[in-house]
């Protein structure tokens, strides 16, 4: 059987908020070096560059890959440096709204390893697509330094830009899991450069078993994301095709969305019971849309229960909001709706106060888990859900 290309790493693209976008002067004649943590490994790879929200063509004058010395520095092993090409050219011109996949490179990468991607821009993008919630440090400096062992006088920022996916070549039957979510999937509260989101924990566990070591994980979480309305990034239904259907060799999607819709309803004050009921109906209808669209492409869909957030100073939910969460979770847990269920709610809630996060699993804002909470979530996922031999 021929080998397949599998998404080993991914990040949803969005338009960075002004405070997360780099100034045009910093991206004029600039080199950007970013480090990505892979899930599945393989003997060859390709890199996908994105201009998904760009308004003009994006010109990458050169791009390279290498093994980073550490995520906490711009240093690479120069002996591992390799150029990327695009239809045989060292340059890539990406039309507005498009993405471009590099030519394959024979470049063996172990599972759970780091890869540095470095590219040079002569002119700054008119609008800069990226992924602000990287929880990883990127480095940039002036001049064409794509092959430099260490960037000269680099600046750094904890965001990703212009790279949306890294695919590796794998044996026939390999596949990837897409985690579709909000900031709790994106990893708010995780350790910068620590790769300790629940998706990272899951990826590590999948690599530990022979039955699942050919399954990758693509994290398509966006902080502040909503099912029904645009927040930070497009709403879930609007980004479904690009973030769920497009990743290479996707076989399954985990849906962990909804807390921002529920919390946002009463962020500025309580509303009527009728408005609560309408919102719950719309959230459930959105889940049904996701399930139908995924099934149409032969993808299995796992629903994840919404975790507690009473005590959150951002959403300050009351009894009606908690009742909404319970109603949504009952639907998620009901057999016949999703293909399977991951009960994150039961993992991280405080048994004494089940509408709140367990203190040991709370990052401190009573909404997002801590690294210990993310580990508990990742450890609680049954790996039998991903055994494709079953």
C-alpha positions as a Markdown table, in Angstrom:
| # | Residue | x | y | z |
|---|---|---|---|---|
| 1 | Unk | 0.0 | 0.0 | 0.0 |
| 2 | Unk | 1.3 | 3.5 | -0.8 |
| 3 | Unk | 2.3 | 5.9 | 2.0 |
| 4 | Unk | 0.0 | 8.7 | 2.9 |
| 5 | Unk | 0.4 | 12.3 | 4.0 |
| 6 | Unk | -0.8 | 13.0 | 7.5 |
| 7 | Unk | -1.2 | 16.3 | 9.4 |
| 8 | Unk | 1.3 | 16.1 | 12.3 |
| 9 | Unk | 0.8 | 19.7 | 13.4 |
| 10 | Unk | -1.8 | 22.3 | 12.7 |
| 11 | Unk | -3.1 | 25.7 | 13.9 |
| 12 | Unk | -6.3 | 27.5 | 12.9 |
| 13 | Unk | -5.7 | 30.7 | 11.1 |
| 14 | Unk | -7.3 | 34.0 | 12.1 |
| 15 | Unk | -6.7 | 37.7 | 11.8 |
| 16 | Unk | -4.6 | 38.7 | 14.9 |
| 17 | Unk | -6.1 | 41.5 | 17.0 |
| 18 | Unk | -4.1 | 44.7 | 16.7 |
| 19 | Unk | -2.1 | 44.1 | 19.8 |
| 20 | Unk | -1.0 | 40.6 | 18.4 |
| 21 | Unk | -0.1 | 41.8 | 14.9 |
| 22 | Unk | 3.5 | 42.7 | 14.2 |
| 23 | Unk | 4.1 | 46.2 | 12.9 |
| 24 | Unk | 4.9 | 46.5 | 9.2 |
| 25 | Unk | 8.3 | 47.9 | 9.9 |
| 26 | Unk | 9.3 | 44.7 | 11.8 |
| 27 | Unk | 8.3 | 42.6 | 8.8 |
| 28 | Unk | 10.1 | 44.6 | 6.1 |
| 29 | Unk | 13.1 | 42.6 | 4.9 |
| 30 | Unk | 12.5 | 40.3 | 7.8 |
| 31 | Unk | 13.2 | 36.7 | 8.7 |
| 32 | Unk | 10.7 | 34.8 | 10.9 |
| 33 | Unk | 11.7 | 31.6 | 12.7 |
| 34 | Unk | 9.1 | 29.5 | 14.5 |
| 35 | Unk | 9.2 | 26.2 | 16.3 |
| 36 | Unk | 6.4 | 23.6 | 16.0 |
| 37 | Unk | 5.9 | 20.5 | 18.1 |
| 38 | Unk | 4.9 | 17.5 | 15.9 |
| 39 | Unk | 2.7 | 14.6 | 16.9 |
| 40 | Unk | 3.3 | 11.7 | 14.4 |
| 41 | Unk | 6.7 | 11.3 | 12.8 |
| 42 | Unk | 7.8 | 10.2 | 9.3 |
| 43 | Unk | 10.6 | 10.0 | 6.7 |
| 44 | Unk | 9.5 | 13.1 | 4.7 |
| 45 | Unk | 7.5 | 16.2 | 5.3 |
| 46 | Unk | 5.9 | 19.3 | 3.7 |
| 47 | Unk | 4.9 | 22.6 | 5.2 |
| 48 | Unk | 1.8 | 24.6 | 4.5 |
| 49 | Unk | 2.0 | 28.4 | 4.4 |
| 50 | Unk | -1.1 | 30.4 | 4.8 |
| 51 | Unk | -2.5 | 33.7 | 3.4 |
| 52 | Unk | -6.0 | 32.7 | 4.5 |
| 53 | Unk | -7.1 | 36.1 | 5.5 |
| 54 | Unk | -4.7 | 38.1 | 3.4 |
| 55 | Unk | -6.1 | 40.8 | 1.1 |
| 56 | Unk | -3.1 | 40.8 | -1.3 |
| 57 | Unk | -0.7 | 38.2 | -2.5 |
| 58 | Unk | 1.9 | 37.1 | 0.1 |
| 59 | Unk | 5.5 | 36.8 | -1.3 |
| 60 | Unk | 7.8 | 34.5 | 0.7 |
| 61 | Unk | 11.2 | 34.9 | -0.8 |
| 62 | Unk | 12.7 | 31.8 | 0.8 |
| 63 | Unk | 11.8 | 29.2 | 3.4 |
| 64 | Unk | 13.8 | 26.6 | 5.3 |
| 65 | Unk | 13.3 | 23.9 | 7.8 |
| 66 | Unk | 15.8 | 22.8 | 10.5 |
| 67 | Unk | 16.0 | 21.1 | 13.9 |
| 68 | Unk | 15.8 | 23.7 | 16.7 |
| 69 | Unk | 18.3 | 23.7 | 19.5 |
| 70 | Unk | 15.6 | 24.8 | 21.9 |
| 71 | Unk | 12.1 | 26.4 | 21.7 |
| 72 | Unk | 13.5 | 29.0 | 24.0 |
| 73 | Unk | 16.0 | 30.4 | 21.5 |
| 74 | Unk | 16.3 | 31.2 | 17.8 |
| 75 | Unk | 19.2 | 28.7 | 17.4 |
| 76 | Unk | 19.1 | 25.8 | 15.0 |
| 77 | Unk | 21.4 | 22.9 | 14.2 |
| 78 | Unk | 22.9 | 24.3 | 10.9 |
| 79 | Unk | 23.8 | 20.8 | 9.7 |
| 80 | Unk | 20.0 | 20.0 | 9.6 |
| 81 | Unk | 19.0 | 23.1 | 7.6 |
| 82 | Unk | 17.2 | 22.4 | 4.3 |
| 83 | Unk | 15.4 | 24.7 | 1.9 |
| 84 | Unk | 11.8 | 24.3 | 1.0 |
| 85 | Unk | 10.6 | 24.7 | -2.6 |
| 86 | Unk | 7.2 | 25.4 | -4.1 |
| 87 | Unk | 6.6 | 23.8 | -7.5 |
| 88 | Unk | 10.4 | 23.7 | -7.8 |
| 89 | Unk | 10.9 | 27.4 | -6.9 |
| 90 | Unk | 12.6 | 28.7 | -3.8 |
| 91 | Unk | 10.0 | 31.5 | -3.7 |
| 92 | Unk | 6.3 | 31.2 | -2.8 |
| 93 | Unk | 3.6 | 33.7 | -3.9 |
| 94 | Unk | 0.4 | 32.9 | -2.1 |
| 95 | Unk | -2.8 | 34.4 | -3.5 |
| 96 | Unk | -5.1 | 36.3 | -1.1 |
| 97 | Unk | -7.3 | 33.8 | 0.9 |
| 98 | Unk | -5.2 | 30.8 | -0.2 |
| 99 | Unk | -2.7 | 28.4 | 1.3 |
| 100 | Unk | 0.3 | 26.8 | -0.4 |
| 101 | Unk | 1.9 | 23.4 | 0.4 |
| 102 | Unk | 5.6 | 23.0 | -0.1 |
| 103 | Unk | 7.1 | 20.3 | -2.3 |
| 104 | Unk | 7.9 | 17.2 | -0.2 |
| 105 | Unk | 11.3 | 17.0 | 1.4 |
| 106 | Unk | 13.0 | 13.8 | 2.4 |
| 107 | Unk | 13.6 | 14.8 | 6.0 |
| 108 | Unk | 13.1 | 12.3 | 8.8 |
| 109 | Unk | 11.3 | 13.6 | 11.9 |
| 110 | Unk | 10.7 | 11.5 | 15.0 |
| 111 | Unk | 7.3 | 11.6 | 16.6 |
| 112 | Unk | 6.8 | 14.3 | 19.3 |
| 113 | Unk | 9.9 | 16.2 | 18.0 |
| 114 | Unk | 10.3 | 19.9 | 17.3 |
| 115 | Unk | 10.7 | 21.5 | 13.8 |
| 116 | Unk | 11.9 | 25.0 | 13.1 |
| 117 | Unk | 10.4 | 26.7 | 10.0 |
| 118 | Unk | 12.1 | 29.9 | 8.9 |
| 119 | Unk | 11.0 | 32.2 | 6.1 |
| 120 | Unk | 12.0 | 35.6 | 4.7 |
| 121 | Unk | 9.7 | 38.4 | 3.7 |
| 122 | Unk | 10.9 | 41.4 | 1.6 |
| 123 | Unk | 7.7 | 43.3 | 2.1 |
| 124 | Unk | 5.2 | 43.0 | 5.0 |
| 125 | Unk | 1.8 | 41.4 | 4.3 |
| 126 | Unk | -1.1 | 43.7 | 3.8 |
| 127 | Unk | -3.0 | 41.7 | 6.4 |
| 128 | Unk | -1.2 | 39.1 | 8.5 |
| 129 | Unk | -2.8 | 35.8 | 9.1 |
| 130 | Unk | -1.6 | 33.8 | 12.0 |
| 131 | Unk | -2.5 | 32.1 | 15.3 |
| 132 | Unk | -2.1 | 34.4 | 18.3 |
| 133 | Unk | -2.6 | 31.6 | 20.9 |
| 134 | Unk | 0.6 | 29.7 | 20.2 |
| 135 | Unk | 1.9 | 29.3 | 23.7 |
| 136 | Unk | 5.2 | 29.1 | 21.8 |
| 137 | Unk | 7.9 | 31.7 | 21.1 |
| 138 | Unk | 8.6 | 32.9 | 17.6 |
| 139 | Unk | 11.7 | 34.9 | 16.6 |
| 140 | Unk | 12.2 | 37.6 | 13.9 |
| 141 | Unk | 15.0 | 39.8 | 12.7 |
| 142 | Unk | 15.8 | 42.0 | 9.8 |
| 143 | Unk | 17.6 | 40.7 | 6.7 |
| 144 | Unk | 17.6 | 37.3 | 5.0 |
| 145 | Unk | 18.8 | 35.0 | 7.8 |
| 146 | Unk | 16.9 | 31.8 | 6.9 |
| 147 | Unk | 20.0 | 29.6 | 7.2 |
| 148 | Unk | 21.6 | 31.4 | 10.2 |
| 149 | Unk | 22.5 | 29.2 | 13.1 |
| 150 | Unk | 21.2 | 31.9 | 15.4 |
| 151 | Unk | 19.3 | 35.0 | 14.3 |
| 152 | Unk | 21.2 | 38.3 | 14.7 |
| 153 | Unk | 19.5 | 40.7 | 17.2 |
| 154 | Unk | 16.2 | 38.9 | 17.1 |
| 155 | Unk | 13.0 | 40.1 | 18.7 |
| 156 | Unk | 10.5 | 37.5 | 19.9 |
| 157 | Unk | 6.8 | 37.1 | 20.4 |
| 158 | Unk | 4.5 | 34.3 | 21.6 |
| 159 | Unk | 2.4 | 34.0 | 18.5 |
| 160 | Unk | 2.6 | 32.0 | 15.2 |
| 161 | Unk | 2.3 | 33.6 | 11.8 |
| 162 | Unk | 1.7 | 32.3 | 8.2 |
| 163 | Unk | 2.3 | 28.5 | 9.0 |
| 164 | Unk | -0.9 | 26.5 | 9.2 |
| 165 | Unk | 0.1 | 22.8 | 8.9 |
| 166 | Unk | 3.0 | 20.4 | 8.8 |
| 167 | Unk | 2.4 | 17.1 | 7.1 |
| 168 | Unk | 4.5 | 14.0 | 7.4 |
| 169 | Unk | 4.7 | 10.9 | 5.2 |
| 170 | Unk | 3.4 | 7.8 | 7.0 |
| 171 | Unk | 2.4 | 4.2 | 6.3 |
| 172 | Unk | -0.9 | 3.4 | 4.7 |
| 173 | Unk | -3.7 | 3.6 | 7.2 |
| 174 | Unk | -2.2 | 6.4 | 9.2 |
| 175 | Unk | -4.5 | 9.3 | 10.0 |
| 176 | Unk | -5.0 | 12.4 | 12.2 |
| 177 | Unk | -7.4 | 13.6 | 14.8 |
| 178 | Unk | -8.7 | 17.2 | 14.7 |
| 179 | Unk | -9.4 | 18.8 | 18.0 |
| 180 | Unk | -12.0 | 21.5 | 17.2 |
| 181 | Unk | -12.3 | 23.9 | 20.2 |
| 182 | Unk | -11.9 | 27.2 | 21.9 |
| 183 | Unk | -9.2 | 28.5 | 24.4 |
| 184 | Unk | -9.4 | 25.3 | 26.5 |
| 185 | Unk | -8.2 | 23.4 | 23.4 |
| 186 | Unk | -5.9 | 26.2 | 22.3 |
| 187 | Unk | -4.3 | 25.9 | 25.7 |
| 188 | Unk | -4.9 | 29.1 | 27.7 |
| 189 | Unk | -3.2 | 28.4 | 31.0 |
| 190 | Unk | -0.7 | 25.9 | 29.5 |
| 191 | Unk | 3.0 | 26.5 | 29.8 |
| 192 | Unk | 4.7 | 28.6 | 27.1 |
| 193 | Unk | 7.0 | 26.3 | 25.1 |
| 194 | Unk | 5.9 | 23.5 | 27.4 |
| 195 | Unk | 3.6 | 21.6 | 25.0 |
| 196 | Unk | 1.3 | 20.6 | 27.9 |
| 197 | Unk | -2.2 | 21.3 | 26.4 |
| 198 | Unk | -4.6 | 18.4 | 26.6 |
| 199 | Unk | -4.0 | 17.7 | 22.9 |
| 200 | Unk | -0.3 | 17.4 | 23.5 |
| 201 | Unk | -1.0 | 14.9 | 26.3 |
| 202 | Unk | -3.2 | 12.9 | 24.0 |
| 203 | Unk | -0.6 | 13.0 | 21.2 |
| 204 | Unk | 2.0 | 11.6 | 23.6 |
| 205 | Unk | -0.3 | 8.8 | 24.7 |
| 206 | Unk | -1.2 | 7.9 | 21.1 |
| 207 | Unk | 2.5 | 7.5 | 20.3 |
| 208 | Unk | 3.0 | 5.1 | 23.3 |
| 209 | Unk | 0.9 | 2.3 | 21.9 |
| 210 | Unk | 1.5 | 0.3 | 18.7 |
| 211 | Unk | -2.2 | 0.3 | 18.0 |
| 212 | Unk | -2.4 | 4.1 | 17.8 |
| 213 | Unk | 1.2 | 5.3 | 17.0 |
| 214 | Unk | 0.2 | 6.1 | 13.5 |
| 215 | Unk | -2.5 | 8.6 | 14.6 |
| 216 | Unk | -1.5 | 12.3 | 14.7 |
| 217 | Unk | -3.2 | 15.2 | 16.4 |
| 218 | Unk | -4.0 | 18.6 | 14.8 |
| 219 | Unk | -5.0 | 21.3 | 17.3 |
| 220 | Unk | -7.7 | 23.5 | 15.7 |
| 221 | Unk | -8.5 | 25.5 | 18.9 |
| 222 | Unk | -9.0 | 29.2 | 18.8 |
| 223 | Unk | -9.1 | 31.3 | 22.0 |
| 224 | Unk | -12.5 | 33.0 | 22.4 |
| 225 | Unk | -14.1 | 30.9 | 19.6 |
| 226 | Unk | -17.9 | 30.6 | 19.4 |
| 227 | Unk | -20.2 | 28.1 | 17.7 |
| 228 | Unk | -22.6 | 30.7 | 16.6 |
| 229 | Unk | -20.9 | 34.1 | 16.3 |
| 230 | Unk | -17.6 | 35.4 | 15.3 |
| 231 | Unk | -15.3 | 36.1 | 18.2 |
| 232 | Unk | -11.5 | 35.8 | 18.0 |
| 233 | Unk | -11.5 | 34.0 | 14.7 |
| 234 | Unk | -14.5 | 32.9 | 12.6 |
| 235 | Unk | -17.3 | 31.0 | 14.2 |
| 236 | Unk | -17.0 | 27.2 | 14.3 |
| 237 | Unk | -19.5 | 26.6 | 11.4 |
| 238 | Unk | -17.7 | 29.2 | 9.2 |
| 239 | Unk | -14.3 | 27.6 | 9.7 |
| 240 | Unk | -15.4 | 24.0 | 9.6 |
| 241 | Unk | -14.2 | 23.3 | 6.0 |
| 242 | Unk | -10.8 | 24.8 | 6.4 |
| 243 | Unk | -10.0 | 23.5 | 9.9 |
| 244 | Unk | -11.8 | 20.2 | 10.0 |
| 245 | Unk | -12.1 | 18.8 | 6.5 |
| 246 | Unk | -8.9 | 20.2 | 5.0 |
| 247 | Unk | -6.1 | 18.7 | 7.2 |
| 248 | Unk | -4.3 | 15.8 | 5.6 |
| 249 | Unk | -5.8 | 12.4 | 6.3 |
| 250 | Unk | -8.2 | 13.5 | 9.0 |
| 251 | Unk | -10.3 | 10.6 | 10.2 |
| 252 | Unk | -12.0 | 11.9 | 13.4 |
| 253 | Unk | -12.9 | 15.2 | 15.0 |
| 254 | Unk | -13.3 | 16.0 | 18.7 |
| 255 | Unk | -15.8 | 18.8 | 19.2 |
| 256 | Unk | -15.1 | 20.8 | 22.4 |
| 257 | Unk | -17.0 | 24.0 | 21.8 |
| 258 | Unk | -19.8 | 26.0 | 23.5 |
| 259 | Unk | -18.6 | 27.6 | 26.7 |
| 260 | Unk | -18.1 | 31.0 | 25.1 |
| 261 | Unk | -21.6 | 30.9 | 23.6 |
| 262 | Unk | -23.1 | 30.0 | 27.0 |
| 263 | Unk | -21.0 | 32.4 | 29.0 |
| 264 | Unk | -21.4 | 35.2 | 26.6 |
| 265 | Unk | -25.2 | 35.2 | 26.9 |
| 266 | Unk | -25.1 | 36.8 | 30.3 |
| 267 | Unk | -21.7 | 38.5 | 30.4 |
| 268 | Unk | -23.4 | 41.9 | 30.5 |
| 269 | Unk | -26.3 | 40.9 | 32.7 |
| 270 | Unk | -28.9 | 38.2 | 33.2 |
| 271 | Unk | -31.5 | 37.6 | 30.4 |
| 272 | Unk | -34.9 | 35.9 | 30.4 |
| 273 | Unk | -35.4 | 32.1 | 30.7 |
| 274 | Unk | -36.7 | 32.2 | 27.1 |
| 275 | Unk | -33.4 | 33.6 | 25.8 |
| 276 | Unk | -31.6 | 30.9 | 27.7 |
| 277 | Unk | -33.7 | 28.2 | 26.2 |
| 278 | Unk | -33.3 | 29.6 | 22.7 |
| 279 | Unk | -29.5 | 29.7 | 23.0 |
| 280 | Unk | -29.4 | 26.0 | 24.2 |
| 281 | Unk | -31.5 | 25.1 | 21.1 |
| 282 | Unk | -29.1 | 26.9 | 18.8 |
| 283 | Unk | -26.0 | 25.3 | 20.4 |
| 284 | Unk | -27.5 | 21.9 | 19.9 |
| 285 | Unk | -28.5 | 22.7 | 16.4 |
| 286 | Unk | -24.9 | 23.8 | 15.7 |
| 287 | Unk | -23.6 | 20.4 | 17.0 |
| 288 | Unk | -26.0 | 18.6 | 14.7 |
| 289 | Unk | -24.7 | 20.7 | 11.8 |
| 290 | Unk | -21.1 | 19.7 | 12.6 |
| 291 | Unk | -22.1 | 16.0 | 13.0 |
| 292 | Unk | -23.9 | 16.0 | 9.6 |
| 293 | Unk | -21.1 | 17.7 | 7.8 |
| 294 | Unk | -18.5 | 15.5 | 9.3 |
| 295 | Unk | -20.5 | 12.3 | 8.5 |
| 296 | Unk | -20.9 | 13.4 | 4.9 |
| 297 | Unk | -17.1 | 13.2 | 4.7 |
| 298 | Unk | -17.0 | 9.9 | 6.5 |
| 299 | Unk | -15.5 | 11.4 | 9.7 |
| 300 | Unk | -16.3 | 10.1 | 13.1 |
| 301 | Unk | -17.3 | 12.8 | 15.6 |
| 302 | Unk | -16.6 | 12.7 | 19.3 |
| 303 | Unk | -18.4 | 15.2 | 21.6 |
| 304 | Unk | -16.7 | 16.6 | 24.7 |
| 305 | Unk | -18.7 | 17.8 | 27.6 |
| 306 | Unk | -18.4 | 21.5 | 28.6 |
| 307 | Unk | -16.3 | 22.0 | 31.7 |
| 308 | Unk | -17.5 | 24.1 | 34.7 |
| 309 | Unk | -17.0 | 27.8 | 34.9 |
| 310 | Unk | -18.9 | 29.1 | 37.9 |
| 311 | Unk | -16.7 | 31.7 | 39.6 |
| 312 | Unk | -15.4 | 33.1 | 36.4 |
| 313 | Unk | -15.0 | 36.8 | 36.6 |
| 314 | Unk | -15.1 | 37.1 | 32.9 |
| 315 | Unk | -18.5 | 35.3 | 32.4 |
| 316 | Unk | -19.9 | 35.3 | 36.0 |
| 317 | Unk | -22.5 | 32.7 | 35.3 |
| 318 | Unk | -25.6 | 32.4 | 37.5 |
| 319 | Unk | -28.0 | 29.4 | 38.1 |
| 320 | Unk | -29.6 | 29.7 | 34.7 |
| 321 | Unk | -26.3 | 29.7 | 32.9 |
| 322 | Unk | -25.2 | 26.6 | 34.9 |
| 323 | Unk | -28.6 | 25.0 | 33.9 |
| 324 | Unk | -27.8 | 25.7 | 30.3 |
| 325 | Unk | -24.4 | 23.9 | 30.6 |
| 326 | Unk | -26.1 | 20.9 | 32.2 |
| 327 | Unk | -28.7 | 20.8 | 29.5 |
| 328 | Unk | -26.1 | 20.9 | 26.8 |
| 329 | Unk | -24.0 | 18.2 | 28.5 |
| 330 | Unk | -27.0 | 15.9 | 28.8 |
| 331 | Unk | -27.4 | 16.1 | 25.1 |
| 332 | Unk | -23.7 | 15.5 | 24.5 |
| 333 | Unk | -23.8 | 12.4 | 26.7 |
| 334 | Unk | -27.1 | 11.0 | 25.2 |
| 335 | Unk | -26.2 | 8.0 | 23.0 |
| 336 | Unk | -27.0 | 8.4 | 19.4 |
| 337 | Unk | -26.1 | 12.1 | 19.1 |
| 338 | Unk | -22.3 | 12.0 | 18.9 |
| 339 | Unk | -20.5 | 8.9 | 17.8 |
| 340 | Unk | -18.7 | 8.8 | 21.2 |
| 341 | Unk | -18.2 | 11.1 | 24.2 |
| 342 | Unk | -15.3 | 12.4 | 26.2 |
| 343 | Unk | -16.6 | 13.6 | 29.5 |
| 344 | Unk | -14.1 | 16.4 | 30.4 |
| 345 | Unk | -16.7 | 17.8 | 32.8 |
| 346 | Unk | -16.5 | 14.8 | 35.0 |
| 347 | Unk | -12.7 | 14.9 | 34.9 |
| 348 | Unk | -12.0 | 18.5 | 36.1 |
| 349 | Unk | -15.1 | 19.4 | 38.2 |
| 350 | Unk | -14.9 | 19.7 | 41.9 |
| 351 | Unk | -16.9 | 16.8 | 43.4 |
| 352 | Unk | -17.9 | 19.1 | 46.3 |
| 353 | Unk | -18.9 | 21.9 | 44.0 |
| 354 | Unk | -19.6 | 20.3 | 40.6 |
| 355 | Unk | -20.4 | 23.7 | 39.0 |
| 356 | Unk | -16.7 | 24.7 | 39.6 |
| 357 | Unk | -13.3 | 23.5 | 38.5 |
| 358 | Unk | -11.4 | 21.4 | 41.0 |
| 359 | Unk | -8.9 | 23.9 | 42.6 |
| 360 | Unk | -5.9 | 21.8 | 41.6 |
| 361 | Unk | -7.1 | 21.8 | 38.0 |
| 362 | Unk | -7.9 | 25.6 | 37.9 |
| 363 | Unk | -5.4 | 28.0 | 36.3 |
| 364 | Unk | -6.8 | 30.6 | 38.6 |
| 365 | Unk | -9.5 | 32.3 | 36.5 |
| 366 | Unk | -12.1 | 29.5 | 37.3 |
| 367 | Unk | -12.6 | 29.0 | 33.5 |
| 368 | Unk | -9.4 | 27.5 | 32.1 |
| 369 | Unk | -7.6 | 24.4 | 33.4 |
| 370 | Unk | -4.1 | 24.5 | 34.7 |
| 371 | Unk | -1.3 | 22.3 | 33.2 |
| 372 | Unk | -2.3 | 19.7 | 35.8 |
| 373 | Unk | -5.9 | 20.0 | 34.6 |
| 374 | Unk | -4.9 | 19.6 | 31.0 |
| 375 | Unk | -2.9 | 16.5 | 31.9 |
| 376 | Unk | -5.9 | 15.0 | 33.7 |
| 377 | Unk | -8.0 | 15.7 | 30.6 |
| 378 | Unk | -5.5 | 14.2 | 28.2 |
| 379 | Unk | -5.0 | 11.2 | 30.4 |
| 380 | Unk | -8.7 | 10.5 | 30.8 |
| 381 | Unk | -9.4 | 10.1 | 27.0 |
| 382 | Unk | -9.8 | 6.4 | 26.2 |
| 383 | Unk | -7.3 | 5.5 | 23.5 |
| 384 | Unk | -9.7 | 2.8 | 22.3 |
| 385 | Unk | -11.6 | 5.6 | 20.6 |
| 386 | Unk | -8.7 | 5.9 | 18.1 |
| 387 | Unk | -7.8 | 2.3 | 17.5 |
| 388 | Unk | -8.7 | 2.0 | 13.9 |
| 389 | Unk | -8.5 | -1.8 | 14.1 |
| 390 | Unk | -11.7 | -1.8 | 16.2 |
